[in-house]
């Protein structure tokens, strides 16, 4: 078959909502786009453990500590589901880890913000995981089979994360005036970075159209952002917190909220590596990798020893 | 082996009576570690009661380019399906 025929067959499969599987023919650009997107997503899960890991030892009680620990463990799991999905496209795990550690690969900018108080555990679960869910639910129908299947598992677990976070922020907002102020402060700091998570405006997002044609992406950045805002504003009202956007207003005609201008300079600046925690996050990942080298070596040595022992037992 | 641990495909039986089902893959030094890691990665919420791990290199797959010649022979044998046969209306359950 000619290249044009292969491409036409590929696109007609996608148009018919059939999934593309690892062995199937696919355009190189589709493969590259997926490798980039899935590995960035995996890196985000791995780096995403750091801001919350910061509070595990200081959780206010045992129940909250165990829940936070379980959530962070899930994120490690999500990273692993996604790395293995990316590997089905011919990308090696080693190379992906290398790109993350060297700073070459990107991950979600949101994780370059610091977690200053316990209330941030609430704001992250509620807003950051909430935004992630809005982004990720449509990915369960992404055209690439292994990615879609990994996302089904991720989404199932993610809803626990959001409720866990909302429970934290809800409890604080019903607490003492100091606790309520803490919750409000966390919302003030996380709101804008959270709505930036949906990415640049549609007219600034050059690859979106192609990803939509390939059904990797189902909704545009602005559509998803609007949906998230419309869903979240009433939740903030319910717990008596104020969203830090003076332009936020219900638009009766459109049936949705109007909201203020996003500071895209900040967004691109954090992506470029100048966010408050970019360097600390990369250092933490590199330290973990380097300090864990002996564990990996010991595991290999132990496996070899075990094999040798089995072989000797067989021989005798 | 030193730098890259082999890849394992993971299959999980969610409860007795059901097949083991492919759930994904992971890296591990040997089968024992692959099972232990699968427990942590794929069954954190009681999703399984039994785990199989198979080295990915041991999975032999049919070639998607030969999908036609491989599966076509089943396409024209409609008599293999119960709907091919007419059953008199009087026969209520068959």
XYZ file of C-alpha atoms in Angstrom:
410
model
C 0.000 0.000 0.000
C 1.183 3.514 -0.693
C 1.705 6.023 2.081
C -1.448 7.909 1.065
C -3.504 4.735 1.185
C -2.109 3.815 4.596
C -2.874 7.283 5.892
C -6.386 7.198 4.503
C -7.017 3.802 6.090
C -5.597 5.050 9.396
C -7.809 8.147 9.388
C -10.914 6.199 8.417
C -10.345 3.849 11.354
C -10.132 6.839 13.658
C -13.212 8.456 12.130
C -15.089 5.196 12.728
C -14.062 5.356 16.435
C -11.845 2.290 16.111
C -8.764 2.206 18.310
C -5.212 2.168 17.028
C -3.119 -0.583 18.637
C 0.686 -0.790 18.965
C 1.242 -3.086 15.965
C -0.961 -1.067 13.609
C 0.468 1.278 11.019
C 0.415 4.915 12.151
C 1.884 8.165 10.780
C 5.217 9.074 12.389
C 3.790 12.399 13.582
C 0.966 10.572 15.399
C 3.509 8.342 17.126
C 5.680 11.324 18.069
C 2.753 13.370 19.350
C 1.608 10.482 21.523
C 5.075 9.753 22.872
C 5.461 13.403 23.819
C 2.022 13.693 25.383
C 2.039 10.369 27.259
C 5.572 10.764 28.589
C 4.881 14.356 29.705
C 1.803 13.068 31.418
C 3.796 10.300 33.130
C 6.456 12.798 34.248
C 3.697 15.020 35.669
C 2.445 12.158 37.811
C 5.952 11.439 39.087
C 6.877 15.077 39.799
C 3.339 15.553 41.126
C 4.254 13.384 44.095
C 6.698 16.011 45.365
C 4.439 18.936 46.381
C 2.198 16.588 48.359
C 5.052 14.471 49.667
C 6.073 17.668 51.436
C 3.123 17.310 53.838
C 2.932 13.571 54.529
C 4.963 13.806 57.718
C 2.990 16.837 58.887
C -0.588 15.723 58.196
C -2.854 16.787 61.082
C -3.912 13.265 62.002
C -3.390 9.604 61.187
C -6.440 9.223 58.942
C -5.446 12.183 56.765
C -1.864 11.006 56.692
C -2.850 7.564 55.424
C -5.172 9.033 52.787
C -2.477 11.420 51.547
C 0.060 8.617 51.450
C -2.345 6.449 49.442
C -2.932 9.308 47.042
C 0.773 9.891 46.478
C 1.248 6.153 45.955
C -1.519 6.250 43.320
C 0.383 8.979 41.501
C 3.450 6.745 41.307
C 1.147 4.058 39.890
C -0.326 6.470 37.341
C 3.172 7.375 36.213
C 3.936 3.691 35.708
C 0.725 2.954 33.732
C 1.581 5.850 31.455
C 5.267 5.029 31.011
C 4.289 1.523 29.948
C 1.724 2.940 27.484
C 4.459 5.154 25.981
C 6.780 2.155 25.726
C 4.302 0.413 23.414
C 5.148 3.175 20.904
C 8.801 2.182 20.871
C 10.098 4.723 23.382
C 12.367 3.226 26.056
C 11.781 3.782 29.755
C 15.430 4.614 30.228
C 15.270 7.433 27.698
C 12.131 8.889 29.220
C 13.639 8.913 32.707
C 16.829 10.396 31.310
C 14.901 13.205 29.600
C 13.030 14.023 32.787
C 16.199 14.087 34.898
C 18.156 16.211 32.440
C 15.337 18.761 32.288
C 14.767 18.142 28.582
C 11.266 16.747 29.047
C 8.376 18.877 30.250
C 5.814 18.125 32.920
C 2.748 20.022 34.071
C 3.741 23.527 35.228
C 1.413 23.354 38.207
C 3.910 21.213 40.116
C 6.448 24.027 40.078
C 4.439 25.904 42.704
C 5.241 25.399 46.404
C 2.948 23.825 49.011
C 3.150 26.310 51.877
C 0.429 25.093 54.245
C -1.680 22.004 54.954
C -4.574 23.739 53.184
C -2.606 23.337 49.950
C -3.288 19.579 50.188
C -6.949 20.508 49.984
C -6.536 22.997 47.163
C -4.421 20.577 45.121
C -6.897 17.734 45.427
C -9.901 19.927 44.785
C -8.545 22.189 42.018
C -5.498 20.526 40.506
C -6.955 17.020 40.496
C -10.314 18.485 39.499
C -8.724 20.157 36.480
C -6.782 16.979 35.738
C -10.014 14.957 35.758
C -11.692 17.398 33.355
C -8.694 16.970 31.046
C -8.394 13.222 31.506
C -11.927 11.890 31.285
C -12.066 12.553 27.504
C -8.671 10.833 27.185
C -10.321 7.548 28.197
C -11.672 7.630 24.611
C -8.372 8.625 22.999
C -7.753 6.855 19.700
C -4.610 5.057 20.883
C -5.683 1.897 22.733
C -2.947 1.544 25.376
C -3.229 5.245 26.316
C -7.017 5.101 26.581
C -6.869 1.960 28.724
C -4.270 3.504 31.047
C -6.472 6.589 31.383
C -9.482 4.505 32.411
C -7.480 3.207 35.364
C -6.145 6.681 36.177
C -9.590 8.290 36.131
C -11.110 5.654 38.387
C -8.518 6.454 41.031
C -8.428 10.188 40.451
C -11.939 10.774 41.776
C -10.802 9.583 45.218
C -8.053 12.215 45.009
C -10.420 15.044 44.298
C -12.821 14.085 47.078
C -9.941 13.674 49.503
C -8.809 17.224 48.688
C -12.275 18.723 48.817
C -12.779 17.084 52.212
C -9.625 18.816 53.498
C -10.605 22.261 52.194
C -14.213 21.822 53.292
C -13.175 20.923 56.848
C -10.814 23.901 57.074
C -13.409 26.312 55.731
C -15.835 25.198 58.441
C -13.152 25.494 61.142
C -11.765 28.392 63.165
C -11.314 31.800 61.481
C -7.595 31.007 61.161
C -8.359 27.702 59.444
C -10.828 29.337 57.107
C -8.258 32.018 56.251
C -5.783 29.260 55.498
C -8.248 27.630 53.098
C -8.907 30.978 51.384
C -5.186 31.653 51.079
C -4.668 28.268 49.414
C -7.500 28.966 46.960
C -5.991 32.400 46.225
C -2.641 30.876 45.332
C -3.858 27.793 43.409
C -6.813 29.116 41.430
C -4.961 30.777 38.566
C -2.281 28.116 38.140
C -5.079 25.497 38.139
C -7.006 27.126 35.302
C -3.754 27.550 33.378
C -3.437 23.740 33.469
C -5.765 23.516 30.463
C -3.052 25.102 28.353
C -2.963 28.177 26.114
C -6.069 29.653 24.512
C -7.286 27.759 21.457
C -5.939 30.301 18.967
C -2.489 30.000 20.625
C -2.486 26.211 20.570
C -1.184 25.262 17.114
C -1.210 21.461 17.447
C -4.704 21.184 18.904
C -6.508 20.879 15.581
C -4.351 17.970 14.471
C -4.744 16.178 17.805
C -8.499 16.622 17.525
C -8.514 15.208 14.006
C -6.596 12.204 15.361
C -9.008 11.973 18.300
C -6.209 12.122 20.822
C -7.911 15.263 22.043
C -11.716 15.516 22.136
C -12.334 19.036 23.431
C -10.370 22.238 23.074
C -8.380 23.825 25.922
C -10.863 26.682 26.263
C -13.881 24.367 26.264
C -12.418 22.252 29.060
C -11.335 25.318 31.046
C -14.854 26.787 30.837
C -16.403 23.497 31.910
C -14.080 23.310 34.921
C -14.801 26.885 35.993
C -18.570 26.416 35.672
C -18.355 23.304 37.807
C -16.029 24.704 40.461
C -17.472 28.152 41.188
C -20.625 26.774 42.880
C -18.448 24.443 44.972
C -16.451 27.420 46.264
C -19.680 29.246 47.065
C -20.995 26.220 48.923
C -18.036 26.185 51.311
C -17.975 29.973 51.642
C -14.696 30.698 49.867
C -14.132 33.449 47.310
C -12.506 32.779 43.950
C -9.728 35.355 43.475
C -11.077 36.798 40.228
C -12.943 40.134 40.393
C -14.174 39.657 36.806
C -15.817 36.326 37.527
C -19.514 36.723 36.802
C -22.412 34.472 35.744
C -23.389 35.216 32.147
C -27.096 34.500 31.880
C -27.139 34.679 28.085
C -24.321 32.197 27.581
C -25.275 30.028 30.552
C -21.693 30.049 31.795
C -19.258 32.129 33.833
C -17.246 34.988 32.365
C -13.812 35.212 33.911
C -10.799 37.510 33.995
C -7.684 37.627 31.883
C -5.175 34.825 32.524
C -1.582 35.890 33.086
C 0.007 33.961 30.229
C 3.405 35.570 30.825
C 3.515 33.766 34.142
C 2.450 30.505 32.484
C 5.158 30.602 29.809
C 7.720 31.774 32.301
C 7.099 28.756 34.548
C 7.252 26.433 31.516
C 10.603 27.960 30.613
C 11.918 26.852 33.991
C 11.546 30.038 36.006
C 8.724 28.984 38.325
C 9.230 29.067 42.085
C 10.155 25.361 42.363
C 11.417 24.159 38.944
C 14.975 23.710 40.172
C 13.965 22.108 43.463
C 11.714 19.584 41.682
C 14.417 18.515 39.254
C 16.956 18.285 42.042
C 14.601 16.129 44.125
C 14.062 13.744 41.173
C 17.791 13.546 40.444
C 18.622 12.970 44.115
C 16.005 10.225 44.361
C 17.382 8.575 41.237
C 21.005 8.783 42.338
C 20.379 7.824 45.948
C 18.301 4.883 44.783
C 21.047 3.494 42.532
C 22.237 1.047 45.207
C 18.691 -0.323 45.590
C 18.500 -1.074 41.878
C 21.933 -2.670 41.942
C 21.037 -4.749 44.990
C 17.835 -5.946 43.298
C 19.799 -7.145 40.277
C 22.435 -8.830 42.470
C 19.734 -10.532 44.534
C 17.904 -11.788 41.439
C 21.166 -13.214 40.073
C 21.881 -14.934 43.374
C 18.383 -16.387 43.435
C 18.738 -17.726 39.876
C 22.124 -19.249 40.663
C 20.751 -20.904 43.777
C 17.859 -22.390 41.804
C 20.234 -23.664 39.108
C 22.514 -25.272 41.684
C 19.538 -26.940 43.348
C 18.414 -28.279 39.964
C 21.887 -29.578 39.127
C 22.364 -31.482 42.390
C 20.136 -6.187 32.329
C 22.341 -3.832 34.336
C 20.630 -0.677 33.159
C 17.312 -1.838 31.800
C 15.304 -4.431 33.616
C 13.274 -6.688 31.351
C 9.669 -5.828 30.564
C 6.867 -8.108 31.812
C 3.278 -8.276 30.651
C 0.862 -8.485 33.552
C -2.381 -10.503 33.608
C -4.842 -10.392 36.486
C -7.736 -12.627 37.474
C -10.203 -10.384 39.241
C -12.145 -13.277 40.779
C -12.467 -17.016 40.457
C -14.500 -17.972 37.424
C -13.046 -15.223 35.234
C -10.079 -15.283 32.860
C -6.800 -13.616 33.634
C -6.907 -10.362 31.709
C -4.049 -8.259 30.379
C -3.751 -5.069 32.427
C -0.443 -3.550 31.352
C 3.254 -4.070 31.772
C 6.143 -3.213 34.043
C 9.884 -3.637 34.465
C 11.370 -6.031 37.018
C 14.588 -7.987 37.468
C 12.842 -11.352 37.652
C 9.430 -13.011 37.805
C 9.189 -12.819 41.576
C 9.812 -9.089 41.621
C 7.445 -8.639 38.674
C 4.656 -10.285 40.699
C 5.402 -8.179 43.770
C 5.475 -4.978 41.734
C 2.296 -5.937 39.885
C 0.589 -6.273 43.256
C 1.528 -2.667 44.071
C 0.943 -1.193 40.630
C -2.187 -2.999 39.463
C -4.077 -4.258 42.541
C -4.084 -1.420 45.077
C -7.867 -1.664 45.348
C -8.455 -5.412 45.500
C -8.643 -5.714 41.710
C -7.212 -9.211 41.707
C -6.840 -12.570 43.382
C -4.228 -13.994 41.023
C -1.412 -12.530 38.945
C 0.420 -13.900 35.911
C 3.557 -12.243 34.614
C 5.087 -13.136 31.245
C 8.318 -11.759 29.787
C 7.200 -9.434 26.973
C 9.726 -11.052 24.641
C 7.844 -14.356 25.075
C 4.596 -12.998 23.681
C 4.257 -13.991 20.041
C 1.663 -11.967 18.169
C -0.087 -12.389 14.861
C 1.031 -9.953 12.205
C -1.480 -7.126 11.689
C -0.522 -6.990 7.984
C -1.767 -10.546 7.594
C -5.021 -9.818 9.369
C -6.905 -10.398 6.126
C -5.622 -13.825 5.191
C -5.666 -14.914 8.831
C -9.224 -13.989 9.702
C -11.063 -13.815 6.363
C -11.860 -17.544 6.317
C -14.354 -17.006 9.173
C -16.194 -14.177 7.436
C -18.238 -16.226 4.935
C -19.414 -18.978 7.272
C -22.667 -17.529 8.429
C -24.015 -21.039 9.060
C -21.821 -21.082 12.163
C -24.168 -18.604 13.818
C -27.541 -19.568 15.307
C -29.273 -16.683 13.496
C -28.600 -18.462 10.166
C -31.328 -20.992 10.926
C -35.059 -20.472 10.670
C -37.018 -21.764 13.597
C -40.824 -22.163 13.274
C -42.712 -19.483 15.226
C -44.417 -22.186 17.287
C -41.095 -23.068 18.870
C -40.826 -20.469 21.582
C -37.505 -21.168 23.189
C -34.575 -22.546 21.298
